[in-house]
JSON list of C-alpha atoms in Angstrom, two decimals:
[
{"chain": "A", "resi": 1, "resn": "MET", "atom": "CA", "xyz": [88.80, 92.08, 115.80]},
{"chain": "A", "resi": 2, "resn": "LYS", "atom": "CA", "xyz": [85.21, 91.68, 117.02]},
{"chain": "A", "resi": 3, "resn": "TYR", "atom": "CA", "xyz": [84.29, 94.96, 115.28]},
{"chain": "A", "resi": 4, "resn": "LEU", "atom": "CA", "xyz": [85.49, 93.54, 111.95]},
{"chain": "A", "resi": 5, "resn": "VAL", "atom": "CA", "xyz": [83.36, 90.43, 112.39]},
{"chain": "A", "resi": 6, "resn": "THR", "atom": "CA", "xyz": [80.31, 92.52, 113.32]},
{"chain": "A", "resi": 7, "resn": "PHE", "atom": "CA", "xyz": [80.85, 94.85, 110.37]},
{"chain": "A", "resi": 8, "resn": "PHE", "atom": "CA", "xyz": [81.18, 92.00, 107.87]},
{"chain": "A", "resi": 9, "resn": "ALA", "atom": "CA", "xyz": [78.18, 90.11, 109.30]},
{"chain": "A", "resi": 10, "resn": "THR", "atom": "CA", "xyz": [76.04, 93.24, 109.04]},
{"chain": "A", "resi": 11, "resn": "LEU", "atom": "CA", "xyz": [77.00, 93.77, 105.41]},
{"chain": "A", "resi": 12, "resn": "VAL", "atom": "CA", "xyz": [76.22, 90.15, 104.58]},
{"chain": "A", "resi": 13, "resn": "LEU", "atom": "CA", "xyz": [72.78, 90.42, 106.21]},
{"chain": "A", "resi": 14, "resn": "LEU", "atom": "CA", "xyz": [72.01, 93.66, 104.39]},
{"chain": "A", "resi": 15, "resn": "THR", "atom": "CA", "xyz": [72.91, 92.18, 101.03]},
{"chain": "A", "resi": 16, "resn": "SER", "atom": "CA", "xyz": [71.67, 88.61, 101.52]},
{"chain": "A", "resi": 17, "resn": "GLY", "atom": "CA", "xyz": [68.31, 89.41, 99.93]},
{"chain": "A", "resi": 18, "resn": "ILE", "atom": "CA", "xyz": [69.80, 91.15, 96.90]},
{"chain": "A", "resi": 19, "resn": "LYS", "atom": "CA", "xyz": [70.38, 89.28, 93.68]},
{"chain": "A", "resi": 20, "resn": "LEU", "atom": "CA", "xyz": [74.12, 89.12, 92.94]},
{"chain": "A", "resi": 21, "resn": "ILE", "atom": "CA", "xyz": [74.22, 90.71, 89.52]},
{"chain": "A", "resi": 22, "resn": "ALA", "atom": "CA", "xyz": [77.27, 93.00, 89.25]},
{"chain": "A", "resi": 23, "resn": "GLN", "atom": "CA", "xyz": [80.96, 93.38, 89.86]},
{"chain": "A", "resi": 24, "resn": "THR", "atom": "CA", "xyz": [83.18, 96.45, 89.86]},
{"chain": "A", "resi": 25, "resn": "LEU", "atom": "CA", "xyz": [85.92, 95.05, 87.59]},
{"chain": "A", "resi": 26, "resn": "SER", "atom": "CA", "xyz": [85.64, 92.36, 84.93]},
{"chain": "A", "resi": 27, "resn": "ASN", "atom": "CA", "xyz": [87.19, 88.90, 85.20]},
{"chain": "A", "resi": 28, "resn": "LYS", "atom": "CA", "xyz": [90.90, 88.40, 84.40]},
{"chain": "A", "resi": 29, "resn": "THR", "atom": "CA", "xyz": [91.70, 92.06, 85.10]},
{"chain": "A", "resi": 30, "resn": "LEU", "atom": "CA", "xyz": [95.03, 93.46, 86.29]},
{"chain": "A", "resi": 31, "resn": "TYR", "atom": "CA", "xyz": [94.76, 96.69, 88.27]},
{"chain": "A", "resi": 32, "resn": "ALA", "atom": "CA", "xyz": [96.76, 99.14, 90.37]},
{"chain": "A", "resi": 33, "resn": "HIS", "atom": "CA", "xyz": [95.40, 100.42, 93.65]},
{"chain": "A", "resi": 34, "resn": "ALA", "atom": "CA", "xyz": [96.22, 103.25, 96.04]},
{"chain": "A", "resi": 35, "resn": "SER", "atom": "CA", "xyz": [94.60, 104.32, 99.30]},
{"chain": "A", "resi": 36, "resn": "ALA", "atom": "CA", "xyz": [95.25, 106.64, 102.21]},
{"chain": "A", "resi": 37, "resn": "GLY", "atom": "CA", "xyz": [93.72, 107.11, 105.63]},
{"chain": "A", "resi": 38, "resn": "LEU", "atom": "CA", "xyz": [94.17, 107.22, 109.37]},
{"chain": "A", "resi": 39, "resn": "ALA", "atom": "CA", "xyz": [95.87, 104.47, 111.37]},
{"chain": "A", "resi": 40, "resn": "ARG", "atom": "CA", "xyz": [95.85, 103.88, 115.11]},
{"chain": "A", "resi": 41, "resn": "SER", "atom": "CA", "xyz": [98.32, 101.75, 117.04]},
{"chain": "A", "resi": 42, "resn": "GLU", "atom": "CA", "xyz": [97.08, 100.02, 120.16]},
{"chain": "A", "resi": 43, "resn": "ASP", "atom": "CA", "xyz": [98.97, 100.96, 123.32]},
{"chain": "A", "resi": 44, "resn": "GLY", "atom": "CA", "xyz": [101.98, 98.62, 123.60]},
{"chain": "A", "resi": 45, "resn": "LEU", "atom": "CA", "xyz": [104.31, 100.75, 125.73]},
{"chain": "A", "resi": 46, "resn": "LYS", "atom": "CA", "xyz": [104.64, 98.37, 128.65]},
{"chain": "A", "resi": 47, "resn": "PHE", "atom": "CA", "xyz": [108.25, 99.32, 129.38]},
{"chain": "A", "resi": 48, "resn": "MET", "atom": "CA", "xyz": [107.23, 102.86, 130.38]},
{"chain": "A", "resi": 49, "resn": "VAL", "atom": "CA", "xyz": [104.66, 104.74, 132.43]},
{"chain": "A", "resi": 50, "resn": "LYS", "atom": "CA", "xyz": [102.94, 106.81, 129.77]},
{"chain": "A", "resi": 51, "resn": "GLU", "atom": "CA", "xyz": [102.31, 110.51, 130.40]},
{"chain": "A", "resi": 52, "resn": "SER", "atom": "CA", "xyz": [101.15, 111.43, 126.91]},
{"chain": "A", "resi": 53, "resn": "ALA", "atom": "CA", "xyz": [100.90, 109.75, 123.53]},
{"chain": "A", "resi": 54, "resn": "SER", "atom": "CA", "xyz": [99.97, 110.45, 119.92]},
{"chain": "A", "resi": 55, "resn": "GLN", "atom": "CA", "xyz": [98.82, 107.10, 118.54]},
{"chain": "A", "resi": 56, "resn": "TRP", "atom": "CA", "xyz": [97.06, 108.32, 115.38]},
{"chain": "A", "resi": 57, "resn": "THR", "atom": "CA", "xyz": [98.88, 108.83, 112.09]},
{"chain": "A", "resi": 58, "resn": "SER", "atom": "CA", "xyz": [98.25, 109.09, 108.37]},
{"chain": "A", "resi": 59, "resn": "LYS", "atom": "CA", "xyz": [99.14, 106.09, 106.23]},
{"chain": "A", "resi": 60, "resn": "LEU", "atom": "CA", "xyz": [99.59, 105.42, 102.50]},
{"chain": "A", "resi": 61, "resn": "ASN", "atom": "CA", "xyz": [99.02, 102.08, 100.73]},
{"chain": "A", "resi": 62, "resn": "LEU", "atom": "CA", "xyz": [100.04, 101.12, 97.16]},
{"chain": "A", "resi": 63, "resn": "GLY", "atom": "CA", "xyz": [99.79, 97.86, 95.28]},
{"chain": "A", "resi": 64, "resn": "ILE", "atom": "CA", "xyz": [98.88, 95.68, 92.33]},
{"chain": "A", "resi": 65, "resn": "GLY", "atom": "CA", "xyz": [95.96, 93.26, 92.09]},
{"chain": "A", "resi": 66, "resn": "TYR", "atom": "CA", "xyz": [94.48, 90.65, 89.79]},
{"chain": "A", "resi": 67, "resn": "ARG", "atom": "CA", "xyz": [90.85, 89.61, 89.62]},
{"chain": "A", "resi": 68, "resn": "PHE", "atom": "CA", "xyz": [90.37, 85.97, 88.62]},
{"chain": "A", "resi": 69, "resn": "ASN", "atom": "CA", "xyz": [86.57, 85.86, 88.51]},
{"chain": "A", "resi": 70, "resn": "LYS", "atom": "CA", "xyz": [83.43, 87.31, 90.08]},
{"chain": "A", "resi": 71, "resn": "TYR", "atom": "CA", "xyz": [84.31, 86.21, 93.62]},
{"chain": "A", "resi": 72, "resn": "LEU", "atom": "CA", "xyz": [88.10, 85.79, 93.84]},
{"chain": "A", "resi": 73, "resn": "GLY", "atom": "CA", "xyz": [91.24, 87.90, 93.37]},
{"chain": "A", "resi": 74, "resn": "ILE", "atom": "CA", "xyz": [94.70, 88.46, 94.81]},
{"chain": "A", "resi": 75, "resn": "GLU", "atom": "CA", "xyz": [96.65, 91.60, 95.76]},
{"chain": "A", "resi": 76, "resn": "THR", "atom": "CA", "xyz": [100.21, 92.50, 96.67]},
{"chain": "A", "resi": 77, "resn": "HIS", "atom": "CA", "xyz": [100.45, 95.73, 98.62]},
{"chain": "A", "resi": 78, "resn": "ALA", "atom": "CA", "xyz": [102.82, 97.82, 100.74]},
{"chain": "A", "resi": 79, "resn": "ALA", "atom": "CA", "xyz": [101.95, 100.56, 103.23]},
{"chain": "A", "resi": 80, "resn": "THR", "atom": "CA", "xyz": [103.83, 103.03, 105.39]},
{"chain": "A", "resi": 81, "resn": "MET", "atom": "CA", "xyz": [103.03, 105.64, 108.00]},
{"chain": "A", "resi": 82, "resn": "LEU", "atom": "CA", "xyz": [103.53, 109.21, 106.81]},
{"chain": "A", "resi": 83, "resn": "THR", "atom": "CA", "xyz": [104.11, 110.58, 110.32]},
{"chain": "A", "resi": 84, "resn": "SER", "atom": "CA", "xyz": [105.48, 108.96, 113.46]},
{"chain": "A", "resi": 85, "resn": "LEU", "atom": "CA", "xyz": [103.69, 107.73, 116.56]},
{"chain": "A", "resi": 86, "resn": "LYS", "atom": "CA", "xyz": [104.93, 109.58, 119.67]},
{"chain": "A", "resi": 87, "resn": "ALA", "atom": "CA", "xyz": [104.87, 109.01, 123.43]},
{"chain": "A", "resi": 88, "resn": "LYS", "atom": "CA", "xyz": [106.39, 110.55, 126.57]},
{"chain": "A", "resi": 89, "resn": "GLY", "atom": "CA", "xyz": [106.74, 109.11, 130.07]},
{"chain": "A", "resi": 90, "resn": "THR", "atom": "CA", "xyz": [109.11, 107.43, 132.49]},
{"chain": "A", "resi": 91, "resn": "LEU", "atom": "CA", "xyz": [110.87, 104.09, 132.26]},
{"chain": "A", "resi": 92, "resn": "VAL", "atom": "CA", "xyz": [109.56, 101.34, 134.53]},
{"chain": "A", "resi": 93, "resn": "LEU", "atom": "CA", "xyz": [113.14, 100.11, 135.10]},
{"chain": "A", "resi": 94, "resn": "ASN", "atom": "CA", "xyz": [114.67, 103.27, 136.59]},
{"chain": "A", "resi": 95, "resn": "ASN", "atom": "CA", "xyz": [112.01, 105.99, 136.52]},
{"chain": "A", "resi": 96, "resn": "GLU", "atom": "CA", "xyz": [114.01, 107.93, 133.92]},
{"chain": "A", "resi": 97, "resn": "LYS", "atom": "CA", "xyz": [112.27, 110.36, 131.59]},
{"chain": "A", "resi": 98, "resn": "VAL", "atom": "CA", "xyz": [111.88, 108.99, 128.06]},
{"chain": "A", "resi": 99, "resn": "GLU", "atom": "CA", "xyz": [110.51, 109.98, 124.67]},
{"chain": "A", "resi": 100, "resn": "VAL", "atom": "CA", "xyz": [109.58, 107.37, 122.06]},
{"chain": "A", "resi": 101, "resn": "THR", "atom": "CA", "xyz": [108.73, 107.63, 118.36]},
{"chain": "A", "resi": 102, "resn": "ALA", "atom": "CA", "xyz": [107.78, 104.80, 116.00]},
{"chain": "A", "resi": 103, "resn": "ARG", "atom": "CA", "xyz": [106.88, 104.36, 112.36]},
{"chain": "A", "resi": 104, "resn": "HIS", "atom": "CA", "xyz": [105.38, 101.14, 111.00]},
{"chain": "A", "resi": 105, "resn": "SER", "atom": "CA", "xyz": [105.29, 99.74, 107.45]},
{"chain": "A", "resi": 106, "resn": "ASN", "atom": "CA", "xyz": [104.24, 96.47, 105.84]},
{"chain": "A", "resi": 107, "resn": "VAL", "atom": "CA", "xyz": [104.57, 94.35, 102.70]},
{"chain": "A", "resi": 108, "resn": "MET", "atom": "CA", "xyz": [101.73, 91.87, 102.18]},
{"chain": "A", "resi": 109, "resn": "ILE", "atom": "CA", "xyz": [100.20, 89.39, 99.76]},
{"chain": "A", "resi": 110, "resn": "SER", "atom": "CA", "xyz": [96.47, 88.85, 100.13]},
{"chain": "A", "resi": 111, "resn": "PRO", "atom": "CA", "xyz": [93.76, 86.67, 98.61]},
{"chain": "A", "resi": 112, "resn": "LYS", "atom": "CA", "xyz": [90.61, 88.75, 98.14]},
{"chain": "A", "resi": 113, "resn": "PHE", "atom": "CA", "xyz": [86.99, 87.57, 98.25]},
{"chain": "A", "resi": 114, "resn": "TYR", "atom": "CA", "xyz": [84.18, 89.59, 96.67]},
{"chain": "A", "resi": 115, "resn": "LEU", "atom": "CA", "xyz": [80.41, 89.72, 97.19]},
{"chain": "A", "resi": 116, "resn": "PRO", "atom": "CA", "xyz": [78.93, 91.81, 94.34]},
{"chain": "A", "resi": 117, "resn": "PHE", "atom": "CA", "xyz": [75.48, 93.40, 94.71]},
{"chain": "A", "resi": 118, "resn": "GLY", "atom": "CA", "xyz": [73.36, 96.05, 93.04]},
{"chain": "A", "resi": 119, "resn": "ASP", "atom": "CA", "xyz": [74.47, 97.57, 89.73]},
{"chain": "A", "resi": 120, "resn": "LYS", "atom": "CA", "xyz": [77.94, 98.90, 90.55]},
{"chain": "A", "resi": 121, "resn": "SER", "atom": "CA", "xyz": [78.85, 97.87, 94.10]},
{"chain": "A", "resi": 122, "resn": "GLU", "atom": "CA", "xyz": [80.31, 95.03, 96.14]},
{"chain": "A", "resi": 123, "resn": "ILE", "atom": "CA", "xyz": [81.75, 94.25, 99.53]},
{"chain": "A", "resi": 124, "resn": "PHE", "atom": "CA", "xyz": [85.02, 92.39, 99.98]},
{"chain": "A", "resi": 125, "resn": "LEU", "atom": "CA", "xyz": [87.15, 90.51, 102.47]},
{"chain": "A", "resi": 126, "resn": "ARG", "atom": "CA", "xyz": [90.95, 90.59, 102.12]},
{"chain": "A", "resi": 127, "resn": "THR", "atom": "CA", "xyz": [93.09, 88.24, 104.22]},
{"chain": "A", "resi": 128, "resn": "GLY", "atom": "CA", "xyz": [96.85, 88.58, 103.87]},
{"chain": "A", "resi": 129, "resn": "VAL", "atom": "CA", "xyz": [100.21, 87.62, 105.30]},
{"chain": "A", "resi": 130, "resn": "GLY", "atom": "CA", "xyz": [103.58, 89.33, 105.02]},
{"chain": "A", "resi": 131, "resn": "PHE", "atom": "CA", "xyz": [106.20, 91.34, 106.84]},
{"chain": "A", "resi": 132, "resn": "LEU", "atom": "CA", "xyz": [105.36, 93.98, 109.47]},
{"chain": "A", "resi": 133, "resn": "LEU", "atom": "CA", "xyz": [108.25, 96.43, 109.79]},
{"chain": "A", "resi": 134, "resn": "SER", "atom": "CA", "xyz": [108.87, 98.92, 112.58]},
{"chain": "A", "resi": 135, "resn": "GLN", "atom": "CA", "xyz": [111.46, 101.66, 113.17]},
{"chain": "A", "resi": 136, "resn": "SER", "atom": "CA", "xyz": [111.58, 103.13, 116.70]},
{"chain": "A", "resi": 137, "resn": "THR", "atom": "CA", "xyz": [113.67, 105.77, 118.44]},
{"chain": "A", "resi": 138, "resn": "ILE", "atom": "CA", "xyz": [113.95, 105.97, 122.24]},
{"chain": "A", "resi": 139, "resn": "SER", "atom": "CA", "xyz": [115.50, 109.03, 123.86]},
{"chain": "A", "resi": 140, "resn": "SER", "atom": "CA", "xyz": [116.43, 109.35, 127.55]},
{"chain": "A", "resi": 141, "resn": "PRO", "atom": "CA", "xyz": [119.16, 111.21, 129.48]},
{"chain": "A", "resi": 142, "resn": "SER", "atom": "CA", "xyz": [121.31, 108.07, 129.74]},
{"chain": "A", "resi": 143, "resn": "ASN", "atom": "CA", "xyz": [120.70, 106.79, 126.20]},
{"chain": "A", "resi": 144, "resn": "ALA", "atom": "CA", "xyz": [119.98, 109.52, 123.66]},
{"chain": "A", "resi": 145, "resn": "ASN", "atom": "CA", "xyz": [118.37, 108.60, 120.35]},
{"chain": "A", "resi": 146, "resn": "PHE", "atom": "CA", "xyz": [118.64, 104.81, 120.60]},
{"chain": "A", "resi": 147, "resn": "GLU", "atom": "CA", "xyz": [117.21, 103.37, 117.38]},
{"chain": "A", "resi": 148, "resn": "LYS", "atom": "CA", "xyz": [115.81, 99.90, 116.85]},
{"chain": "A", "resi": 149, "resn": "SER", "atom": "CA", "xyz": [114.38, 98.23, 113.75]},
{"chain": "A", "resi": 150, "resn": "THR", "atom": "CA", "xyz": [112.16, 95.17, 114.01]},
{"chain": "A", "resi": 151, "resn": "SER", "atom": "CA", "xyz": [110.37, 92.92, 111.56]},
{"chain": "A", "resi": 152, "resn": "ASN", "atom": "CA", "xyz": [107.99, 90.04, 112.06]},
{"chain": "A", "resi": 153, "resn": "PHE", "atom": "CA", "xyz": [105.82, 87.82, 109.91]},
{"chain": "A", "resi": 154, "resn": "GLY", "atom": "CA", "xyz": [102.15, 88.56, 110.53]},
{"chain": "A", "resi": 155, "resn": "TYR", "atom": "CA", "xyz": [98.64, 88.81, 109.14]},
{"chain": "A", "resi": 156, "resn": "MET", "atom": "CA", "xyz": [96.29, 91.55, 108.02]},
{"chain": "A", "resi": 157, "resn": "VAL", "atom": "CA", "xyz": [92.50, 91.35, 107.59]},
{"chain": "A", "resi": 158, "resn": "SER", "atom": "CA", "xyz": [90.54, 93.92, 105.58]},
{"chain": "A", "resi": 159, "resn": "LEU", "atom": "CA", "xyz": [86.82, 94.48, 105.17]},
{"chain": "A", "resi": 160, "resn": "GLY", "atom": "CA", "xyz": [85.46, 97.00, 102.75]},
{"chain": "A", "resi": 161, "resn": "TYR", "atom": "CA", "xyz": [83.11, 98.39, 100.14]},
{"chain": "A", "resi": 162, "resn": "ALA", "atom": "CA", "xyz": [83.83, 99.09, 96.46]},
{"chain": "A", "resi": 163, "resn": "HIS", "atom": "CA", "xyz": [81.84, 101.18, 93.97]},
{"chain": "A", "resi": 164, "resn": "LYS", "atom": "CA", "xyz": [82.40, 101.33, 90.21]},
{"chain": "A", "resi": 165, "resn": "LEU", "atom": "CA", "xyz": [82.89, 104.90, 88.94]},
{"chain": "A", "resi": 166, "resn": "THR", "atom": "CA", "xyz": [83.84, 104.08, 85.33]},
{"chain": "A", "resi": 167, "resn": "ASP", "atom": "CA", "xyz": [84.89, 100.98, 83.41]},
{"chain": "A", "resi": 168, "resn": "LYS", "atom": "CA", "xyz": [88.46, 101.55, 84.63]},
{"chain": "A", "resi": 169, "resn": "VAL", "atom": "CA", "xyz": [88.09, 103.33, 87.99]},
{"chain": "A", "resi": 170, "resn": "VAL", "atom": "CA", "xyz": [86.69, 101.93, 91.25]},
{"chain": "A", "resi": 171, "resn": "PHE", "atom": "CA", "xyz": [86.32, 103.76, 94.57]},
{"chain": "A", "resi": 172, "resn": "THR", "atom": "CA", "xyz": [87.07, 101.75, 97.74]},
{"chain": "A", "resi": 173, "resn": "LEU", "atom": "CA", "xyz": [86.44, 102.27, 101.44]},
{"chain": "A", "resi": 174, "resn": "GLN", "atom": "CA", "xyz": [87.89, 99.76, 103.89]},
{"chain": "A", "resi": 175, "resn": "PHE", "atom": "CA", "xyz": [89.09, 98.95, 107.39]},
{"chain": "A", "resi": 176, "resn": "ASP", "atom": "CA", "xyz": [92.34, 97.01, 107.94]},
{"chain": "A", "resi": 177, "resn": "PHE", "atom": "CA", "xyz": [93.39, 95.22, 111.11]},
{"chain": "A", "resi": 178, "resn": "SER", "atom": "CA", "xyz": [96.87, 93.76, 111.60]},
{"chain": "A", "resi": 179, "resn": "ASP", "atom": "CA", "xyz": [98.95, 91.54, 113.83]},
{"chain": "A", "resi": 180, "resn": "PRO", "atom": "CA", "xyz": [101.15, 93.45, 116.37]},
{"chain": "A", "resi": 181, "resn": "TYR", "atom": "CA", "xyz": [104.10, 95.47, 115.05]},
{"chain": "A", "resi": 182, "resn": "GLY", "atom": "CA", "xyz": [107.36, 96.06, 116.93]},
{"chain": "A", "resi": 183, "resn": "SER", "atom": "CA", "xyz": [108.67, 94.40, 120.08]},
{"chain": "A", "resi": 184, "resn": "LYS", "atom": "CA", "xyz": [107.96, 94.74, 123.79]},
{"chain": "A", "resi": 185, "resn": "ASP", "atom": "CA", "xyz": [110.99, 96.95, 124.50]},
{"chain": "A", "resi": 186, "resn": "VAL", "atom": "CA", "xyz": [110.15, 99.59, 121.86]},
{"chain": "A", "resi": 187, "resn": "TRP", "atom": "CA", "xyz": [106.55, 99.96, 120.67]},
{"chain": "A", "resi": 188, "resn": "GLU", "atom": "CA", "xyz": [104.39, 96.89, 120.25]},
{"chain": "A", "resi": 189, "resn": "GLY", "atom": "CA", "xyz": [100.77, 96.93, 119.21]},
{"chain": "A", "resi": 190, "resn": "ASP", "atom": "CA", "xyz": [98.06, 95.95, 116.76]},
{"chain": "A", "resi": 191, "resn": "LEU", "atom": "CA", "xyz": [97.30, 98.46, 114.05]},
{"chain": "A", "resi": 192, "resn": "GLY", "atom": "CA", "xyz": [93.90, 99.51, 112.72]},
{"chain": "A", "resi": 193, "resn": "LEU", "atom": "CA", "xyz": [93.61, 101.55, 109.51]},
{"chain": "A", "resi": 194, "resn": "PHE", "atom": "CA", "xyz": [90.51, 103.20, 108.04]},
{"chain": "A", "resi": 195, "resn": "ASN", "atom": "CA", "xyz": [91.19, 104.28, 104.47]},
{"chain": "A", "resi": 196, "resn": "ALA", "atom": "CA", "xyz": [89.69, 105.35, 101.16]},
{"chain": "A", "resi": 197, "resn": "GLY", "atom": "CA", "xyz": [91.23, 104.67, 97.78]},
{"chain": "A", "resi": 198, "resn": "ILE", "atom": "CA", "xyz": [91.06, 104.08, 94.06]},
{"chain": "A", "resi": 199, "resn": "LYS", "atom": "CA", "xyz": [91.57, 100.99, 91.89]},
{"chain": "A", "resi": 200, "resn": "TYR", "atom": "CA", "xyz": [92.53, 101.55, 88.26]},
{"chain": "A", "resi": 201, "resn": "LYS", "atom": "CA", "xyz": [92.27, 98.86, 85.62]},
{"chain": "A", "resi": 202, "resn": "ILE", "atom": "CA", "xyz": [95.56, 98.48, 83.77]},
{"chain": "A", "resi": 203, "resn": "ASN", "atom": "CA", "xyz": [94.38, 95.98, 81.19]},
{"chain": "A", "resi": 204, "resn": "LYS", "atom": "CA", "xyz": [92.21, 92.96, 80.71]},
{"chain": "A", "resi": 205, "resn": "VAL", "atom": "CA", "xyz": [94.32, 89.84, 80.46]},
{"chain": "A", "resi": 206, "resn": "LYS", "atom": "CA", "xyz": [93.06, 87.45, 77.77]}
]
């Protein structure tokens, strides 16, 4: 979380001396957005002694947004991992060999705050709440392919940069940080996602 604060503070300092003269999409605009990138789950495998783990995965995000004015908007968005997290080790309880896989998804609604600068660029802060969903599989000699689904209500914070390509298309680059997914007996951990995407203006609402 401290990296997000540092990143945002640096962007504010860099743009504080620039006259705020532009925005990437006009006011009262409805748009679709899509992004993809790499996600990393923090190590939350406390029920096992980890021997190896693959905690990086690709992730896809889709959603709809509405821009009220120069500084404020709102987005609904859903994301899912395209490949599973994986880990191998032994159980703390009985020293039994175990393999674990997990895949996380989310459904969020997020107010969005913009800071336009330059001719075609702006930085933004997105703060959302919603459901964090997790599907895990644990395999051991005594309990093969045990599956567990979990869901919890949590937050997500995003910091990013947007650049206007055309009147309808905007390029985005952002970092997302979420509340922990999962539960302590499967795979629990915060999730960080670095992703690039596109916003496309559907129409301008009168």
